[in-house]
Amino acid sequence: MKNMSPPLALTMGDASGIGPEIVAKVLAKGGERVVVFGSHVVMQDIVRRLGLNIEVQRIDAPDAGRFQPRTIEVIDTTRIVEPPPIGQISAISGQAAFDAIVAAIAAAKDADVSGIVTAPINKEAMASAGIRYPGHTEILADYGGVKRVAMMLANDDIRTVLVTIHTSLRKAIEQGDFDAQMSAIRLAHEGGKALGFPTPRVAVAGLNPHAGEGGLFGDEETRIIRPAIDAARAEGIDATGPYPGDTVFMQARQGRFDVVVAQYHDQGLIPVKYLGLEKGVNITLGLPFVRTSPDHGTAFDIAGRGIADHASLETALVYAKRLVAAQTKTN
Ligand SMILES: NC(=O)c1ccc[n+]([C@@H]2O[C@H](COP(=O)([O-])OP(=O)(O)OC[C@H]3O[C@@H](n4cnc5c(N)ncnc54)[C@H](O)[C@@H]3O)[C@@H](O)[C@H]2O)c1
Ligand SMILES: N[C@H](C(=O)O)[C@H](O)COP(=O)(O)O
C-alpha cells in the first residue's frame, strides 16, 4: 500500500436521517478508499436493517483502513450507544454529526485523510444540541482556520458559487457587500480552475429582478455588484455581468459561462437541484483541503425506509477524488 494517498473521510451525517443509509449503500459496492467518521453502532444497525451482506469494522485511525470488499471501516467519533430515533430531530444525532465533522477536519488538517465527503446534517438537530453553526460550510471554515470560503453547487451542466449562504433573505441583501462579491468572484474563479476550466468564464447574477432594470428595481447592481465585477476583471478574472438571475443559468447551461456567482442561497441552488438532486454536488471552496457533499438534506420524511437515493453521495465521492487528484498535480 506504499505511495497510496490517504483515504477520504466520509462523515456519517445526522444518524436520524438518510445519511447512514446512503453511506452504507455507496460503500456496499466496495472498492472505495474511504473511512467513515461516525457511529459504528448506527452503521451496524442500518446495514442490518437494509439487509446488506457487509461487515462494519471499528478502526482507530485512517491509516488502519484496509478497504477490503464488503467491509465498512468506521472511526467512532460519537458517544452513541444505541441507534437514535429515525426521522426526527434528536440532540444526540445533532451532537454526533457535529463531532464527526470536527474529527474529520482535524484528520484532514493533519493530512491523515486526503479530503472530506460529508453526508447530510440537520441544522435543527445540531441547534437542539446547543451547536450554533448553520451548516457544514461554517464549521469547516472555523475549524479549518480560514475566513474566505464559499459554497459551490455543481453538476455536469452548471456550477454556481454563492455570495451569501445560510442567512435570511433580508440579511443576505445586507451581507452582499463589495467584499462579499469580490470573495465569491475570486473563489468562483479558483473553483472553476480546480474543476478543469483554465480561464473560467464567471457570470455574476444580479440581486434584483432584471438585474435592477437600469435602477428601476433597485441599485445594488450599479452601486456594488458592477464595481466588484470591474475590480475582479482588473485582477485578470474573466468576470462579466451583472446578468438577470432568471436567465443567467439558462445561458450557463447553453455553454456561455463556466460558473455563475449567485447572490443568495435559493437563487443559486434552485437551478442545480431542479436539474436533479442525484446529479448535484456541494463543494466548499477556499479550504486547505477538499470537501464535497451531496446536494440534498437529511430527508426525515423517508429516513429508515430504505428508499433514499445514494446517487448524489456517489457524485460527491467522484468529485472529491477528482479534486484531490487535481490538488496533488498542482502541489
Ligand atoms: N449537505 C447537507 O448537510 C444538507 C443539504 C441540504 C439540506 N440539509 C439539511 O437537511 C434538513 C432537511 O432539509 P430539506 O427538507 O430542506 O431538504 P431535503 O433535501 O432533506 O429533502 C427535500 C426533499 O427531497 C427528498 N430527498 C432528499 N434527498 C433524497 C434522496 N437522497 N433520495 C430520495 N429523496 C430525497 C426528501 O424526501 C424531501 O422530500 C435541513 O436541516 C437542512 O438544513 C443538509
Ligand atoms: N445549503 C446546502 C443545500 O441546501 O444543499 C446545505 O444546507 C448544505 O450546506 P452545508 O454544506 O454548509 O452543510
Coordinates of C-alpha atoms in Angstrom, one line a residue, residues 80-328:
I80 CA -23.9 6.9 20.7
V81 CA -24.5 3.5 22.4
E82 CA -27.8 2.7 20.7
P83 CA -29.3 3.9 17.4
P84 CA -31.2 7.2 17.9
P85 CA -34.8 7.6 16.8
I86 CA -35.2 7.7 13.0
G87 CA -36.9 10.6 11.1
Q88 CA -37.0 13.2 13.9
I89 CA -34.9 15.9 15.5
S90 CA -32.6 14.5 18.0
A91 CA -29.9 16.3 20.0
I92 CA -27.9 13.1 20.2
S93 CA -27.8 12.8 16.4
G94 CA -27.0 16.5 16.1
Q95 CA -24.1 16.3 18.5
A96 CA -22.8 13.1 16.9
A97 CA -23.0 14.7 13.4
F98 CA -21.0 17.7 14.6
D99 CA -18.4 15.6 16.5
A100 CA -17.8 13.5 13.3
I101 CA -17.2 16.7 11.2
V102 CA -14.8 18.2 13.7
A103 CA -12.8 14.9 13.9
A104 CA -12.7 14.7 10.1
I105 CA -11.4 18.3 9.8
A106 CA -8.7 17.5 12.3
A107 CA -7.7 14.4 10.3
A108 CA -7.7 16.5 7.1
K109 CA -5.6 19.2 8.6
D110 CA -3.1 16.5 9.7
A111 CA -3.2 15.0 6.2
D112 CA -4.4 11.7 7.7
V113 CA -7.2 11.8 5.2
S114 CA -6.9 13.3 1.7
G115 CA -10.3 15.1 1.9
I116 CA -13.7 15.0 3.4
V117 CA -17.0 13.9 2.0
T118 CA -20.0 14.7 4.2
A119 CA -23.4 13.0 4.5
P120 CA -26.2 15.4 5.3
I121 CA -26.7 17.0 8.7
N122 CA -29.8 18.5 10.2
K123 CA -29.3 22.1 11.4
E124 CA -32.2 22.0 13.8
A125 CA -30.8 18.8 15.4
M126 CA -27.5 20.5 15.8
A127 CA -29.2 23.6 17.3
S128 CA -31.1 21.3 19.7
A129 CA -27.7 20.1 21.0
G130 CA -26.6 23.7 21.6
I131 CA -24.4 23.9 18.5
R132 CA -24.8 27.2 16.8
Y133 CA -23.4 26.6 13.4
P134 CA -25.8 27.0 10.5
G135 CA -24.1 24.3 8.3
H136 CA -21.0 22.4 7.4
T137 CA -19.6 25.3 5.5
E138 CA -19.3 27.5 8.5
I139 CA -17.9 24.6 10.7
L140 CA -15.4 23.8 8.0
A141 CA -14.3 27.5 7.8
D142 CA -14.0 27.9 11.5
Y143 CA -12.3 24.6 12.4
G144 CA -10.3 24.7 9.1
G145 CA -8.9 28.1 10.2
V146 CA -10.0 30.1 7.1
K147 CA -12.1 33.2 6.7
R148 CA -12.8 33.2 3.0
V149 CA -14.8 30.2 2.0
A150 CA -17.7 29.8 -0.5
M151 CA -20.3 27.2 -1.3
M152 CA -20.3 25.9 -4.8
L153 CA -23.1 23.6 -6.1
A154 CA -22.2 21.8 -9.3
N155 CA -23.5 19.3 -11.7
D156 CA -22.3 18.4 -15.2
D157 CA -24.2 21.3 -16.8
I158 CA -23.9 24.2 -14.4
R159 CA -21.8 25.4 -11.5
T160 CA -22.8 28.2 -9.0
V161 CA -21.0 29.9 -6.2
L162 CA -22.9 31.8 -3.6
V163 CA -22.2 35.3 -2.3
T164 CA -24.3 34.7 0.8
I165 CA -25.2 31.3 2.3
H166 CA -27.2 30.3 5.3
T167 CA -29.0 33.5 6.3
S168 CA -32.3 35.2 6.0
L169 CA -33.1 36.9 2.7
R170 CA -33.1 40.3 4.5
K171 CA -29.6 39.7 5.9
A172 CA -28.4 38.3 2.6
I173 CA -29.1 41.7 0.9
E174 CA -27.1 43.4 3.7
Q175 CA -24.3 40.9 3.6
G176 CA -23.8 41.0 -0.2
D177 CA -21.4 44.0 0.0
F178 CA -18.4 44.7 -2.2
D179 CA -16.1 42.5 -0.2
A180 CA -18.5 39.6 -0.3
Q181 CA -18.9 40.0 -4.0
M182 CA -15.1 40.0 -4.5
S183 CA -14.6 37.0 -2.3
A184 CA -17.3 35.0 -4.2
I185 CA -16.0 36.0 -7.7
R186 CA -12.4 35.1 -6.7
L187 CA -13.4 31.8 -5.3
A188 CA -15.6 31.1 -8.4
H189 CA -12.5 31.7 -10.5
E190 CA -10.4 29.4 -8.4
G191 CA -13.1 26.8 -8.1
G192 CA -13.7 26.8 -11.9
K193 CA -9.9 26.2 -12.4
A194 CA -9.9 23.3 -9.9
L195 CA -12.7 21.8 -11.9
G196 CA -10.7 22.0 -15.1
F197 CA -11.6 25.3 -16.7
P198 CA -8.2 27.0 -17.3
T199 CA -9.8 30.5 -17.6
P200 CA -13.2 30.2 -16.1
R201 CA -15.9 32.5 -17.5
V202 CA -17.6 33.8 -14.4
A203 CA -21.1 35.3 -14.8
V204 CA -22.3 37.3 -11.9
A205 CA -26.1 37.3 -11.3
G206 CA -27.9 40.5 -10.2
L207 CA -29.8 40.7 -7.0
N208 CA -32.9 42.4 -8.2
P209 CA -35.4 41.5 -11.0
H210 CA -33.9 42.0 -14.4
A211 CA -30.6 42.9 -12.6
G212 CA -32.2 46.1 -11.4
E213 CA -33.7 47.2 -14.8
G214 CA -31.4 50.2 -15.0
G215 CA -32.1 51.3 -11.4
L216 CA -35.9 51.0 -11.6
F217 CA -36.0 47.9 -9.4
G218 CA -33.0 48.5 -7.1
D219 CA -29.5 49.9 -7.3
E220 CA -27.3 47.1 -5.7
E221 CA -26.2 46.2 -9.3
T222 CA -24.8 49.7 -10.0
R223 CA -23.5 50.5 -6.5
I224 CA -22.0 47.2 -5.5
I225 CA -22.0 44.3 -8.0
R226 CA -20.8 46.1 -11.1
P227 CA -17.8 47.8 -9.3
A228 CA -16.9 44.3 -7.9
I229 CA -17.0 42.8 -11.4
D230 CA -14.8 45.7 -12.7
A231 CA -12.3 45.1 -9.8
A232 CA -12.2 41.4 -10.5
R233 CA -11.6 42.0 -14.2
A234 CA -8.7 44.3 -13.2
E235 CA -7.2 41.3 -11.4
G236 CA -7.4 39.2 -14.6
I237 CA -10.6 37.3 -13.8
D238 CA -13.0 36.8 -16.7
A239 CA -16.0 38.1 -14.8
T240 CA -19.0 39.6 -16.5
G241 CA -22.5 40.9 -15.6
P242 CA -24.5 41.5 -13.6
Y243 CA -27.0 39.4 -15.5
P244 CA -30.6 38.9 -14.7
G245 CA -30.9 36.0 -12.3
D246 CA -33.8 34.4 -14.1
T247 CA -31.9 33.7 -17.3
V248 CA -28.2 33.5 -16.4
F249 CA -28.4 29.8 -15.5
M250 CA -30.1 29.0 -18.8
Q251 CA -27.2 30.7 -20.6
A252 CA -24.6 28.9 -18.5
R253 CA -26.3 25.6 -19.4
Q254 CA -26.1 26.6 -23.0
G255 CA -22.3 26.8 -22.6
R256 CA -21.8 30.6 -22.4
F257 CA -20.5 30.6 -18.8
D258 CA -18.5 28.2 -16.7
V259 CA -19.5 29.4 -13.2
V260 CA -22.4 31.6 -12.1
V261 CA -22.0 33.7 -9.0
A262 CA -25.4 33.8 -7.3
Q263 CA -26.4 36.5 -4.8
Y264 CA -28.2 34.3 -2.3
H265 CA -28.9 30.6 -1.4
D266 CA -32.0 29.8 -3.4
Q267 CA -31.0 31.9 -6.5
G268 CA -28.1 29.6 -7.0
L269 CA -29.4 26.3 -5.5
I270 CA -32.8 26.0 -7.2
P271 CA -31.4 25.7 -10.7
V272 CA -28.9 23.0 -9.7
K273 CA -31.3 21.0 -7.6
Y274 CA -34.1 21.3 -10.2
L275 CA -31.8 19.6 -12.7
G276 CA -31.8 16.6 -10.3
L277 CA -30.8 16.1 -6.7
E278 CA -29.0 12.9 -7.7
K279 CA -26.6 14.8 -10.1
G280 CA -25.6 17.7 -7.8
V281 CA -22.7 18.1 -5.5
N282 CA -21.8 20.7 -2.9
I283 CA -18.1 21.8 -2.8
T284 CA -16.6 24.1 -0.2
L285 CA -14.1 26.4 -1.9
G286 CA -11.3 28.2 0.0
L287 CA -10.4 25.4 2.4
P288 CA -6.9 23.9 2.8
F289 CA -8.4 20.5 2.0
V290 CA -11.1 19.1 -0.3
R291 CA -14.6 18.9 0.9
T292 CA -17.7 17.7 -1.0
S293 CA -21.2 16.7 -0.1
P294 CA -24.5 15.6 -1.7
D295 CA -26.8 18.5 -2.6
H296 CA -29.7 17.2 -0.5
G297 CA -30.5 17.1 3.2
T298 CA -31.5 14.6 5.8
A299 CA -34.9 13.8 4.3
F300 CA -36.5 12.8 7.6
D301 CA -39.7 12.1 5.6
I302 CA -38.2 9.0 4.0
A303 CA -35.5 8.1 6.6
G304 CA -35.4 4.5 7.7
R305 CA -37.5 3.2 4.7
G306 CA -34.6 2.1 2.6
I307 CA -35.7 4.2 -0.4
A308 CA -33.1 7.0 -0.2
D309 CA -31.2 7.6 -3.4
H310 CA -27.4 7.4 -2.9
A311 CA -26.5 8.9 -6.3
S312 CA -25.7 12.4 -5.1
L313 CA -23.3 11.0 -2.4
E314 CA -21.7 8.9 -5.1
T315 CA -21.3 12.0 -7.2
A316 CA -19.8 13.8 -4.2
L317 CA -17.2 11.0 -3.9
V318 CA -16.4 11.2 -7.6
Y319 CA -15.8 15.0 -7.3
A320 CA -13.8 14.6 -4.2
K321 CA -11.4 12.2 -5.9
R322 CA -11.2 14.4 -8.9
L323 CA -10.4 17.5 -6.7
V324 CA -7.8 15.6 -4.7
A325 CA -6.1 14.4 -7.9
A326 CA -6.1 18.0 -9.2
Q327 CA -4.6 19.2 -5.9
T328 CA -1.9 16.6 -5.9

